[in-house]
Structures are given as structure tokens and as C-alpha cells.
């Protein structure tokens, strides 16, 4: 008879996300995962697979959570520039999570070494760009943004700016600098 799991899968996966996000894939050992997740090595293998499979599941869960938040932002009936400002500000330092973005960090660390991670990161970026494009189109339909803006090109630009902010936040100590960058990005939409 199979044993029932004595842990909540998403709860221990969230712990793995935090560790991978903080340390990266290469610096995280299986023992680190056992320690932080609070479950036995065998349970990790039985539930998630090897370290790489666990990493991919962690990336997928992180992306799912991030996309739900972004989708909720896009669906709000607020001025589009305000929503874009909030999207960009989501890059700012938060005390309750590691700096930067788990997906961005993964692309930087493993993008050229691991085709599965590279493909996942590229797909994730494309989904975010699609949501940004929808947001730009909504702003144009409401008359909040210039009709002459090219939604797809602007979504690529905003994504690139957001990725830069997600990377920069790891070392920038002056929040005013990041706020000035966000203000400049938003001015391109005028």
C-alpha cells in the first residue's frame, strides 16, 4: 500500500523556488533542497524527479503565479499608464523575496547551457509581451495612449525595460534611480 504524502506539494515547492531563486541552480545542492524543503531526499525524487525536474516545476509554478498577477493587473479598469507603471514597479526590491526575477535569473544562469530552460524562459517572455501588447491596445481603444504607437513594438520595448529593471534591482541601492528610469520609460508612451 502506498504511503500518503506527509507534506503539501505546493508548500514545499514554494520553498524550493525561494532557494533556487536566491542561490541559482548550480549553487543549490540536493542537500540544500532537503534542508529547506523539510522533506526526505527520496520524497523529493518520488514527487518531483531529479534536481533538474524539480527546477523546471519550480519555474513553472513561479511563472503561473506571476502570470496570474499580471493578468489581474491587465484586467483592471484603471488608466493603462498607471497599470504599466505598477508592472514596472513590480521590479522594485521587496523584503519578503529574493532580488530580481527567478525567470530572468534562470535565463541568465542557464539560458545558453540548458535548452529546456532557454525555451521555457523565451516562452515566458513571449506570454508577458502578449499581455503587454493587449494592455497597449486597450489603452489605445480607450484613447489613453496614442493611436500611432505600435503595440507589438512597444510591448517588446516595455519587456526589455522590465527585464533590465529586474536585473538592475539586484545591485542598485538607490530606489530613486529606479524610479527615474520608470518615469523615463513611461514618458515614451506620451
GROMACS .gro file of C-alpha atoms in nm:
model
  190
    1UNK     CA    1   0.000   0.000   0.000
    2UNK     CA    2   0.136   0.341  -0.099
    3UNK     CA    3   0.210   0.590   0.175
    4UNK     CA    4   0.026   0.919   0.174
    5UNK     CA    5   0.235   1.231   0.141
    6UNK     CA    6   0.302   1.398   0.472
    7UNK     CA    7   0.356   1.738   0.313
    8UNK     CA    8   0.175   1.986   0.095
    9UNK     CA    9   0.334   1.969  -0.252
   10UNK     CA   10   0.290   2.339  -0.339
   11UNK     CA   11   0.418   2.445   0.001
   12UNK     CA   12   0.747   2.255  -0.032
   13UNK     CA   13   0.774   2.358  -0.398
   14UNK     CA   14   0.747   2.723  -0.289
   15UNK     CA   15   1.041   2.663  -0.054
   16UNK     CA   16   1.242   2.521  -0.345
   17UNK     CA   17   1.152   2.825  -0.555
   18UNK     CA   18   1.288   3.058  -0.287
   19UNK     CA   19   1.613   2.863  -0.264
   20UNK     CA   20   1.668   2.832  -0.640
   21UNK     CA   21   1.576   3.200  -0.681
   22UNK     CA   22   1.822   3.307  -0.414
   23UNK     CA   23   2.114   3.076  -0.499
   24UNK     CA   24   2.059   2.972  -0.860
   25UNK     CA   25   2.055   2.621  -0.999
   26UNK     CA   26   2.426   2.542  -0.988
   27UNK     CA   27   2.486   2.659  -0.630
   28UNK     CA   28   2.188   2.466  -0.495
   29UNK     CA   29   2.267   2.112  -0.386
   30UNK     CA   30   2.021   1.831  -0.322
   31UNK     CA   31   2.112   1.856   0.045
   32UNK     CA   32   2.024   2.227   0.041
   33UNK     CA   33   1.686   2.131  -0.104
   34UNK     CA   34   1.631   1.859   0.156
   35UNK     CA   35   1.713   2.108   0.432
   36UNK     CA   36   1.495   2.393   0.307
   37UNK     CA   37   1.201   2.184   0.187
   38UNK     CA   38   1.196   1.984   0.509
   39UNK     CA   39   1.132   1.652   0.336
   40UNK     CA   40   1.345   1.346   0.268
   41UNK     CA   41   1.559   1.319  -0.042
   42UNK     CA   42   1.357   1.014  -0.151
   43UNK     CA   43   1.034   1.216  -0.124
   44UNK     CA   44   1.184   1.486  -0.346
   45UNK     CA   45   1.278   1.228  -0.611
   46UNK     CA   46   0.943   1.046  -0.585
   47UNK     CA   47   0.736   1.366  -0.603
   48UNK     CA   48   0.936   1.594  -0.830
   49UNK     CA   49   1.203   1.384  -1.001
   50UNK     CA   50   1.568   1.480  -1.010
   51UNK     CA   51   1.706   1.826  -0.934
   52UNK     CA   52   1.651   1.948  -1.291
   53UNK     CA   53   1.290   1.826  -1.299
   54UNK     CA   54   1.230   1.996  -0.963
   55UNK     CA   55   1.384   2.316  -1.101
   56UNK     CA   56   1.156   2.309  -1.405
   57UNK     CA   57   0.850   2.253  -1.183
   58UNK     CA   58   0.963   2.543  -0.964
   59UNK     CA   59   0.998   2.767  -1.271
   60UNK     CA   60   0.652   2.669  -1.395
   61UNK     CA   61   0.489   2.737  -1.059
   62UNK     CA   62   0.665   3.073  -1.029
   63UNK     CA   63   0.558   3.170  -1.380
   64UNK     CA   64   0.200   3.065  -1.317
   65UNK     CA   65   0.183   3.284  -1.007
   66UNK     CA   66   0.350   3.577  -1.187
   67UNK     CA   67   0.116   3.548  -1.486
   68UNK     CA   68  -0.195   3.541  -1.265
   69UNK     CA   69  -0.082   3.866  -1.102
   70UNK     CA   70  -0.006   4.023  -1.439
   71UNK     CA   71  -0.339   3.905  -1.586
   72UNK     CA   72  -0.524   4.062  -1.290
   73UNK     CA   73  -0.334   4.384  -1.350
   74UNK     CA   74  -0.423   4.386  -1.721
   75UNK     CA   75  -0.792   4.324  -1.646
   76UNK     CA   76  -0.823   4.619  -1.407
   77UNK     CA   77  -1.030   4.910  -1.531
   78UNK     CA   78  -0.769   5.168  -1.434
   79UNK     CA   79  -0.570   5.405  -1.657
   80UNK     CA   80  -0.331   5.198  -1.867
   81UNK     CA   81  -0.023   5.409  -1.791
   82UNK     CA   82  -0.089   5.354  -1.421
   83UNK     CA   83  -0.107   4.978  -1.479
   84UNK     CA   84   0.218   4.986  -1.678
   85UNK     CA   85   0.380   5.190  -1.400
   86UNK     CA   86   0.273   4.925  -1.148
   87UNK     CA   87   0.402   4.650  -1.377
   88UNK     CA   88   0.742   4.820  -1.396
   89UNK     CA   89   0.745   4.892  -1.023
   90UNK     CA   90   0.692   4.522  -0.955
   91UNK     CA   91   1.066   4.504  -1.019
   92UNK     CA   92   1.149   4.707  -0.711
   93UNK     CA   93   1.309   4.548  -0.407
   94UNK     CA   94   1.080   4.351  -0.181
   95UNK     CA   95   1.181   4.247   0.168
   96UNK     CA   96   0.993   3.917   0.151
   97UNK     CA   97   1.158   3.772  -0.161
   98UNK     CA   98   1.497   3.736  -0.327
   99UNK     CA   99   1.607   4.018  -0.557
  100UNK     CA  100   1.547   4.015  -0.927
  101UNK     CA  101   1.323   3.766  -1.101
  102UNK     CA  102   1.352   3.389  -1.081
  103UNK     CA  103   1.283   3.351  -1.455
  104UNK     CA  104   1.527   3.626  -1.554
  105UNK     CA  105   1.791   3.479  -1.323
  106UNK     CA  106   1.734   3.136  -1.479
  107UNK     CA  107   1.775   3.272  -1.829
  108UNK     CA  108   2.097   3.447  -1.736
  109UNK     CA  109   2.241   3.149  -1.549
  110UNK     CA  110   2.129   2.861  -1.771
  111UNK     CA  111   1.998   3.007  -2.097
  112UNK     CA  112   2.299   2.912  -2.308
  113UNK     CA  113   2.367   2.586  -2.121
  114UNK     CA  114   2.023   2.429  -2.094
  115UNK     CA  115   1.790   2.429  -2.395
  116UNK     CA  116   1.486   2.335  -2.185
  117UNK     CA  117   1.536   2.633  -1.954
  118UNK     CA  118   1.610   2.860  -2.253
  119UNK     CA  119   1.290   2.753  -2.426
  120UNK     CA  120   1.087   2.797  -2.109
  121UNK     CA  121   1.228   3.146  -2.044
  122UNK     CA  122   1.169   3.255  -2.404
  123UNK     CA  123   0.810   3.127  -2.390
  124UNK     CA  124   0.753   3.305  -2.059
  125UNK     CA  125   0.883   3.632  -2.204
  126UNK     CA  126   0.652   3.591  -2.504
  127UNK     CA  127   0.348   3.544  -2.279
  128UNK     CA  128   0.435   3.860  -2.088
  129UNK     CA  129   0.486   4.054  -2.412
  130UNK     CA  130   0.145   3.935  -2.533
  131UNK     CA  131  -0.020   4.066  -2.216
  132UNK     CA  132   0.165   4.397  -2.251
  133UNK     CA  133   0.054   4.422  -2.614
  134UNK     CA  134  -0.308   4.369  -2.504
  135UNK     CA  135  -0.262   4.641  -2.244
  136UNK     CA  136  -0.127   4.887  -2.504
  137UNK     CA  137  -0.417   4.808  -2.738
  138UNK     CA  138  -0.664   4.863  -2.453
  139UNK     CA  139  -0.503   5.200  -2.382
  140UNK     CA  140  -0.535   5.294  -2.748
  141UNK     CA  141  -0.901   5.184  -2.762
  142UNK     CA  142  -0.978   5.395  -2.455
  143UNK     CA  143  -0.797   5.695  -2.605
  144UNK     CA  144  -0.540   5.693  -2.323
  145UNK     CA  145  -0.243   5.614  -2.548
  146UNK     CA  146  -0.151   5.749  -2.892
  147UNK     CA  147  -0.302   5.554  -3.180
  148UNK     CA  148   0.033   5.587  -3.361
  149UNK     CA  149   0.208   5.358  -3.110
  150UNK     CA  150   0.282   5.013  -3.248
  151UNK     CA  151   0.150   4.782  -2.974
  152UNK     CA  152   0.379   4.490  -3.055
  153UNK     CA  153   0.692   4.704  -3.077
  154UNK     CA  154   0.602   4.889  -2.756
  155UNK     CA  155   0.536   4.558  -2.577
  156UNK     CA  156   0.886   4.442  -2.679
  157UNK     CA  157   1.032   4.769  -2.555
  158UNK     CA  158   0.847   4.751  -2.222
  159UNK     CA  159   0.950   4.389  -2.177
  160UNK     CA  160   1.313   4.478  -2.242
  161UNK     CA  161   1.291   4.769  -1.997
  162UNK     CA  162   1.126   4.548  -1.734
  163UNK     CA  163   1.395   4.280  -1.778
  164UNK     CA  164   1.660   4.546  -1.733
  165UNK     CA  165   1.493   4.665  -1.414
  166UNK     CA  166   1.458   4.306  -1.287
  167UNK     CA  167   1.832   4.263  -1.338
  168UNK     CA  168   1.936   4.605  -1.212
  169UNK     CA  169   1.741   4.574  -0.887
  170UNK     CA  170   1.985   4.304  -0.777
  171UNK     CA  171   2.262   4.560  -0.736
  172UNK     CA  172   2.101   4.905  -0.737
  173UNK     CA  173   2.082   5.055  -0.390
  174UNK     CA  174   1.921   5.386  -0.488
  175UNK     CA  175   1.543   5.346  -0.531
  176UNK     CA  176   1.533   5.699  -0.674
  177UNK     CA  177   1.743   5.585  -0.968
  178UNK     CA  178   1.497   5.305  -1.047
  179UNK     CA  179   1.203   5.543  -1.010
  180UNK     CA  180   1.367   5.785  -1.256
  181UNK     CA  181   1.415   5.502  -1.505
  182UNK     CA  182   1.048   5.404  -1.473
  183UNK     CA  183   0.939   5.766  -1.522
  184UNK     CA  184   1.152   5.788  -1.838
  185UNK     CA  185   1.007   5.462  -1.973
  186UNK     CA  186   0.652   5.588  -1.914
  187UNK     CA  187   0.734   5.917  -2.092
  188UNK     CA  188   0.790   5.720  -2.413
  189UNK     CA  189   0.417   5.646  -2.414
  190UNK     CA  190   0.322   6.018  -2.428
   0.00000   0.00000   0.00000
